Coordinates of C-alpha atoms in Angstrom, one line a residue:
M1 CA 10.1 -10.5 14.9
K2 CA 10.5 -9.8 11.2
T3 CA 12.5 -13.0 10.7
L4 CA 10.0 -15.1 12.6
K5 CA 7.2 -13.5 10.6
L6 CA 8.9 -14.5 7.3
I7 CA 9.6 -18.0 8.5
S8 CA 6.0 -18.4 9.6
I9 CA 4.7 -17.3 6.3
A10 CA 7.1 -19.6 4.4
Y11 CA 6.0 -22.7 6.3
F12 CA 2.4 -22.2 5.6
F13 CA 2.5 -21.6 1.9
F14 CA 0.7 -24.1 -0.3
I15 CA 0.2 -25.0 -3.9
S16 CA -2.5 -23.4 -5.9
T17 CA -4.0 -24.0 -9.3
I18 CA -3.6 -20.9 -11.4
I19 CA -5.3 -19.3 -14.4
F20 CA -2.3 -17.7 -16.1
S21 CA -1.1 -16.6 -19.5
Q22 CA 1.2 -13.9 -20.7
E23 CA -1.5 -11.4 -21.7
Y24 CA 0.0 -8.1 -20.7
R25 CA -1.8 -4.9 -20.0
V26 CA -0.6 -1.4 -19.1
Y27 CA -2.3 0.6 -16.4
V28 CA -1.8 4.4 -16.0
S29 CA -3.0 6.7 -13.3
S30 CA -4.7 9.8 -14.7
G31 CA -6.4 13.1 -13.8
T32 CA -7.5 14.9 -10.7
G33 CA -10.7 15.5 -8.8
G34 CA -13.7 13.9 -10.4
F35 CA -11.6 13.1 -13.5
S36 CA -9.3 10.8 -11.5
S37 CA -9.1 7.3 -13.0
V38 CA -6.8 4.4 -13.9
K39 CA -6.7 3.8 -17.7
E40 CA -6.0 0.5 -19.3
F41 CA -4.0 -0.1 -22.5
T42 CA -2.7 -3.1 -24.5
L43 CA 1.0 -3.8 -24.8
Q44 CA 0.8 -1.9 -28.2
G45 CA -0.7 1.2 -26.6
D46 CA -4.3 0.7 -27.7
Y47 CA -6.8 2.2 -25.3
L48 CA -9.1 -0.3 -23.6
G49 CA -11.0 2.0 -21.4
D50 CA -11.0 3.2 -17.7
F51 CA -10.1 0.2 -15.5
V52 CA -11.0 2.4 -12.5
S53 CA -13.8 4.7 -13.5
L54 CA -13.7 8.5 -13.0
G55 CA -13.7 9.3 -9.3
S56 CA -14.6 5.8 -8.3
G57 CA -14.5 5.4 -4.5
G58 CA -13.7 9.1 -4.0
L59 CA -10.3 8.7 -5.7
D60 CA -8.7 12.1 -6.2
W61 CA -5.4 12.7 -7.9
P62 CA -4.0 9.1 -8.1
Q63 CA -0.3 8.8 -7.6
D64 CA 0.7 5.2 -7.7
I65 CA -0.6 1.7 -8.4
I66 CA 0.2 -1.6 -6.7
F67 CA -1.3 -5.0 -7.7
L68 CA -1.4 -7.6 -4.9
E69 CA -2.1 -10.6 -7.1
D70 CA -2.5 -13.2 -4.4
Q71 CA -5.3 -11.1 -2.8
E72 CA -6.9 -10.1 -6.2
I73 CA -6.7 -6.4 -5.2
M74 CA -5.3 -3.3 -6.7
L75 CA -4.1 -0.4 -4.5
V76 CA -4.1 3.2 -5.7
S77 CA -2.8 6.1 -3.7
G78 CA -4.9 9.3 -3.8
L79 CA -3.0 12.5 -2.9
N80 CA -6.1 14.7 -2.4
S81 CA -8.3 11.9 -1.2
Q82 CA -5.7 11.3 1.5
A83 CA -6.1 7.5 1.3
I84 CA -4.9 4.3 -0.4
H85 CA -7.9 3.0 -2.3
Q86 CA -8.7 -0.7 -2.8
Y87 CA -10.1 -2.0 -6.1
N88 CA -10.8 -5.5 -7.4
S89 CA -7.8 -6.4 -9.6
I90 CA -9.9 -8.3 -12.1
T91 CA -12.9 -5.9 -12.5
G92 CA -11.6 -2.6 -11.2
A93 CA -14.6 -2.3 -8.9
D94 CA -14.3 -0.1 -5.8
E95 CA -13.7 -2.1 -2.6
G96 CA -13.3 0.7 -0.1
I97 CA -10.4 2.3 1.7
W98 CA -7.3 0.2 2.3
A99 CA -5.6 2.8 4.5
N100 CA -6.3 6.4 5.4
I101 CA -3.2 8.6 5.0
P102 CA -3.7 12.2 6.3
G103 CA -0.2 13.1 5.0
K104 CA -1.3 12.6 1.4
P105 CA 0.2 9.4 0.0
T106 CA 2.3 9.5 -3.2
R107 CA 4.6 6.7 -4.2
M108 CA 4.2 3.1 -2.9
K109 CA 6.5 0.1 -3.3
I110 CA 6.9 -3.3 -1.8
G111 CA 10.3 -3.4 -0.1
P112 CA 12.9 -6.1 0.2
D113 CA 11.3 -7.3 3.5
G114 CA 7.9 -7.8 1.9
Y115 CA 6.2 -4.8 3.5
L116 CA 4.5 -2.0 1.6
Y117 CA 6.3 1.4 1.9
V118 CA 4.3 4.5 1.4
L119 CA 5.5 8.1 1.0
Q120 CA 3.7 11.2 2.4
W121 CA 3.6 14.6 0.7
D122 CA 2.6 16.5 3.8
T123 CA 2.6 16.4 7.6
N124 CA 5.9 15.0 9.0
S125 CA 6.6 13.4 5.6
K126 CA 8.0 10.2 7.2
V127 CA 7.9 6.9 5.3
L128 CA 5.1 4.7 6.4
R129 CA 5.2 0.9 6.4
F130 CA 2.3 -1.6 6.2
E131 CA 1.8 -5.4 6.1
L132 CA 0.2 -6.5 2.8
D133 CA -3.0 -7.1 4.6
G134 CA -3.3 -3.4 5.5
T135 CA -2.0 -3.7 9.1
P136 CA -0.1 -0.5 9.8
L137 CA 3.4 -0.8 11.1
G138 CA 4.0 2.8 11.8
E139 CA 6.7 5.2 10.6
F140 CA 9.8 3.5 9.2
T141 CA 12.1 6.5 8.9
N142 CA 13.3 8.6 11.8
T143 CA 13.1 11.8 9.8
G144 CA 10.7 13.1 7.1
V145 CA 11.5 14.0 3.5
T146 CA 9.6 17.1 2.4
Q147 CA 7.2 16.5 -0.5
S148 CA 8.6 12.9 -0.9
I149 CA 7.5 11.3 -4.2
G150 CA 10.0 8.7 -5.2
L151 CA 11.7 5.7 -3.5
E152 CA 14.1 3.0 -4.3
W153 CA 16.5 0.5 -2.6
D154 CA 20.1 -0.4 -3.3
S155 CA 21.5 -4.0 -3.2
S156 CA 22.4 -3.5 0.4
G157 CA 18.8 -2.6 1.5
N158 CA 19.4 1.1 2.0
L159 CA 16.4 3.3 1.1
Y160 CA 16.5 6.4 -1.1
V161 CA 13.7 9.0 -1.1
S162 CA 13.4 11.9 -3.4
S163 CA 12.1 15.3 -2.3
Y164 CA 10.3 17.3 -5.0
G165 CA 10.4 20.5 -3.1
L166 CA 14.0 20.4 -1.8
G167 CA 15.5 18.9 -5.0
V168 CA 17.4 16.1 -3.2
V169 CA 17.5 12.4 -2.7
Q170 CA 17.8 11.4 1.0
K171 CA 19.4 8.1 2.0
F172 CA 18.3 5.9 4.9
N173 CA 19.9 2.7 6.2
T174 CA 18.1 -0.6 6.7
L175 CA 16.8 0.6 10.1
G176 CA 15.3 3.7 8.6
Q177 CA 17.9 6.0 10.1
D178 CA 18.7 9.2 8.1
Q179 CA 22.1 9.0 6.4
G180 CA 22.0 12.4 4.9
V181 CA 21.6 13.9 1.4
F182 CA 22.7 11.4 -1.3
I183 CA 22.0 13.5 -4.4
S184 CA 21.4 17.3 -4.5
G185 CA 20.9 19.9 -7.2
L186 CA 17.8 18.3 -8.7
S187 CA 14.9 20.2 -10.2
G188 CA 11.6 18.8 -9.0
P189 CA 12.6 15.1 -8.8
T190 CA 9.7 12.7 -8.9
D191 CA 10.3 8.9 -9.1
I192 CA 13.7 7.3 -8.8
W193 CA 14.7 3.8 -9.9
R194 CA 17.6 1.6 -10.6
D195 CA 18.6 1.1 -14.3
S196 CA 17.6 -2.2 -15.8
N197 CA 21.2 -2.8 -17.1
S198 CA 22.5 -4.1 -13.7
S199 CA 24.9 -1.1 -13.4
G200 CA 23.5 0.0 -10.1
D201 CA 23.0 3.4 -11.6
F202 CA 20.0 5.5 -10.4
L203 CA 17.6 7.2 -12.9
I204 CA 15.6 10.2 -11.7
N205 CA 12.7 11.9 -13.4
Q206 CA 12.9 15.7 -13.1
W207 CA 9.4 17.2 -13.3
N208 CA 10.7 20.8 -13.3
G209 CA 13.9 20.1 -15.1
N210 CA 12.1 18.3 -18.0
K211 CA 14.7 15.5 -18.3
V212 CA 15.8 12.2 -16.8
R213 CA 19.2 12.2 -15.2
R214 CA 21.6 9.3 -14.4
Y215 CA 23.7 9.0 -11.3
D216 CA 26.1 6.2 -10.3
S217 CA 25.6 4.0 -7.2
N218 CA 27.6 6.5 -5.1
G219 CA 25.4 9.4 -6.1
N220 CA 27.8 11.0 -8.7
F221 CA 26.2 12.6 -11.7
I222 CA 26.9 10.7 -14.9
G223 CA 24.8 12.6 -17.5
D224 CA 21.3 13.1 -18.9
F225 CA 19.7 9.7 -19.7
I226 CA 16.8 11.5 -21.5
P227 CA 17.8 15.1 -22.2
S228 CA 14.3 16.4 -23.0
I229 CA 10.8 15.3 -21.8
I230 CA 8.0 17.5 -20.5
Q231 CA 7.3 17.0 -16.8
P232 CA 8.3 13.3 -16.5
E233 CA 6.7 11.1 -13.8
G234 CA 5.9 7.4 -13.7
H235 CA 7.9 4.7 -15.4
A236 CA 7.7 1.0 -16.3
Y237 CA 9.6 -1.5 -18.4
L238 CA 7.9 -3.5 -21.2
P239 CA 8.6 -7.2 -21.6
N240 CA 10.9 -6.4 -24.5
G241 CA 13.0 -4.2 -22.2
N242 CA 11.8 -0.8 -23.5
L243 CA 11.0 1.9 -21.0
L244 CA 7.7 3.8 -20.7
I245 CA 7.7 7.2 -19.0
G246 CA 4.7 9.5 -18.3
S247 CA 4.9 13.1 -19.6
A248 CA 2.4 15.6 -18.2
G249 CA 1.9 19.4 -18.7
T250 CA 1.2 20.2 -22.3
A251 CA 2.0 16.6 -23.4
D252 CA -0.2 14.4 -21.2
K253 CA 1.0 11.1 -22.8
I254 CA 3.1 8.0 -22.3
I255 CA 6.4 8.0 -24.2
E256 CA 8.4 4.8 -25.1
Y257 CA 12.2 4.6 -25.1
Q258 CA 14.7 1.9 -25.7
S259 CA 16.5 0.7 -22.5
N260 CA 19.4 3.0 -23.4
G261 CA 17.2 6.1 -23.5
T262 CA 16.8 6.3 -27.3
L263 CA 13.4 7.6 -28.2
V264 CA 10.9 5.1 -29.8
G265 CA 7.9 7.4 -29.9
D266 CA 4.5 8.0 -28.3
F267 CA 3.0 4.9 -26.7
A268 CA -0.4 6.3 -25.6
T269 CA -2.1 9.7 -25.7
G270 CA -5.6 11.2 -25.7
N271 CA -8.7 9.4 -24.3
G272 CA -8.7 11.8 -21.3
L273 CA -5.2 10.9 -20.2
A274 CA -3.9 13.6 -18.0
N275 CA -1.1 14.0 -15.4
P276 CA 0.1 10.4 -15.7
N277 CA 1.8 9.7 -12.4
A278 CA 2.1 5.9 -12.4
I279 CA 2.6 3.2 -15.0
V280 CA 2.3 -0.5 -14.3
V281 CA 2.9 -3.3 -16.8
R282 CA 1.0 -6.4 -15.7
D283 CA -0.1 -9.8 -16.8
A284 CA -3.9 -9.1 -16.6
T285 CA -4.9 -12.8 -16.4
F286 CA -2.9 -13.6 -13.3
S287 CA -5.2 -15.0 -10.7
T288 CA -5.3 -17.9 -8.2
K289 CA -7.7 -20.3 -6.6
D290 CA -6.8 -22.3 -3.5
F291 CA -6.0 -25.9 -4.2
K292 CA -4.9 -27.8 -1.1
K293 CA -2.7 -30.4 -2.6
N294 CA 0.8 -30.8 -1.1
K295 CA 2.9 -30.8 -4.3
V296 CA 6.2 -29.2 -3.6
L297 CA 8.2 -27.8 -6.6
V298 CA 11.3 -26.5 -4.7
A299 CA 12.7 -26.5 -1.2
P300 CA 13.2 -24.6 1.0
T301 CA 10.5 -22.0 0.6
M302 CA 12.8 -19.2 1.7
G303 CA 16.4 -18.4 0.8
S304 CA 18.4 -17.7 -2.3
T305 CA 19.3 -21.2 -3.5
F306 CA 16.5 -23.6 -4.1
K307 CA 16.6 -27.4 -4.7
L308 CA 14.2 -28.6 -7.4
N309 CA 11.9 -31.5 -6.6
T310 CA 13.0 -33.4 -9.7
T311 CA 10.4 -36.1 -9.3
E312 CA 7.8 -33.4 -10.1
T313 CA 9.8 -30.8 -12.2
H314 CA 11.2 -33.2 -14.8
S315 CA 7.7 -33.9 -16.1
L316 CA 6.7 -30.2 -16.3
K317 CA 6.5 -28.2 -19.6
S318 CA 7.8 -25.0 -18.0
L319 CA 8.6 -23.4 -14.7
E320 CA 8.5 -19.6 -14.4
V321 CA 9.2 -17.1 -11.6
V322 CA 6.6 -14.4 -11.3
S323 CA 6.6 -11.3 -9.1
L324 CA 3.7 -10.2 -6.9
L325 CA 2.9 -7.7 -9.6
G326 CA 2.2 -10.5 -12.0
Q327 CA 5.4 -10.0 -14.1
K328 CA 7.6 -12.9 -15.2
V329 CA 11.1 -12.3 -13.9
A330 CA 12.9 -15.6 -14.7
D331 CA 12.6 -19.0 -16.3
I332 CA 13.9 -22.1 -14.4
D333 CA 15.8 -24.8 -16.3
L334 CA 13.9 -28.0 -15.6
M335 CA 16.9 -30.1 -16.3
Q336 CA 18.9 -28.7 -13.4
E337 CA 18.7 -29.8 -9.8
T338 CA 19.1 -26.4 -8.1
W339 CA 18.1 -22.8 -9.0
E340 CA 20.0 -19.8 -7.9
A341 CA 17.8 -16.7 -7.1
S342 CA 20.5 -14.3 -6.0
S343 CA 20.0 -12.1 -9.0
L344 CA 16.4 -11.3 -7.9
K345 CA 15.5 -8.7 -5.3
E346 CA 14.5 -10.0 -1.9
G347 CA 10.8 -10.5 -1.5
M348 CA 7.9 -12.8 -2.3
Y349 CA 7.5 -14.6 -5.7
F350 CA 5.3 -17.2 -7.4
L351 CA 6.8 -20.3 -9.1
V352 CA 4.4 -21.0 -11.9
A353 CA 4.4 -24.6 -13.3
K354 CA 2.6 -26.0 -16.4
D355 CA 1.8 -29.7 -16.5
K356 CA -0.5 -31.2 -19.1
G357 CA -2.7 -28.1 -19.4
V358 CA -2.9 -27.5 -15.7
M359 CA -1.2 -24.6 -13.9
Y360 CA 0.3 -24.8 -10.4
T361 CA 2.0 -22.2 -8.3
Q362 CA 4.2 -22.3 -5.2
K363 CA 4.9 -19.2 -3.2
I364 CA 8.5 -18.6 -2.1
I365 CA 10.5 -15.9 -0.4
V366 CA 13.9 -14.8 -1.8
K367 CA 16.1 -13.8 1.1
K368 CA 19.8 -13.4 0.8

């Protein structure tokens, strides 16, 4: 059914005009209770205000942020409000509850199959899965992970979930079946992610350990990536490759590092920023309007190798690949006849074309 679903989506994609420019913004979850908000910063760390105002929609202790650009919505998981809240991605206005999660949602991420995966802090702590329209698909994992708060996939599609309370990372196969403990001996691990250097290494924020640790693709400890940072949680890469990490406790700020872990300095602090759990770097002007013109840029619409429609593409000024989060991930050479997407993670992307001042986009699915 999953394959049929993806094929059905792919056949009904169409071209859209697009208002698009590389004007990046940084969004950070902040606070608890009535002081819960999502704060907005420029790419230089200048504070622009609260994108989601204090306590908007009943938000309490925000944990993660997901932008669904094609729907013009932003999802924010609220631990104490026990819900995934929906906000307008352009204005930040409250649009109600996207999903109620009695188990207290923490980290969220779109998986290789295009579904939204949600971790639960309490109850049975199993990983939940949703379609991007909010349709619940039930529990993905066959066992729970106590106080789960970080998730990532490897290149084979295996899922890894960190347990803050148990100090471990649990591994699950592509069917959601428990494969046992992958990494142990951690001290309050929060989010987990793959290093941007293509090594396959895992980087893990340790809230209690006050450091970021590096492990290889087999779960073997390599060393401390960042040896000292107060209560780290939340991370995002800037367009220049530098890494932002949230620092809570007595710090309550966002710290910038080079991609190799070398300290750059404070990126943002003050302005009510507290307990930064999630950081998202996003092109804030990414939005679409339906334009039902059958102008195909590549074919097929699903796969890992795409053939360019050279009749159209040779006249374009540029052709970019943009993630669902509004981040450019690749440029396509307009002089070539095919484009190889095997370096990208599986999932949905936009192809963004510029032609004589007009922007077009085609949705594709990368599936290996």
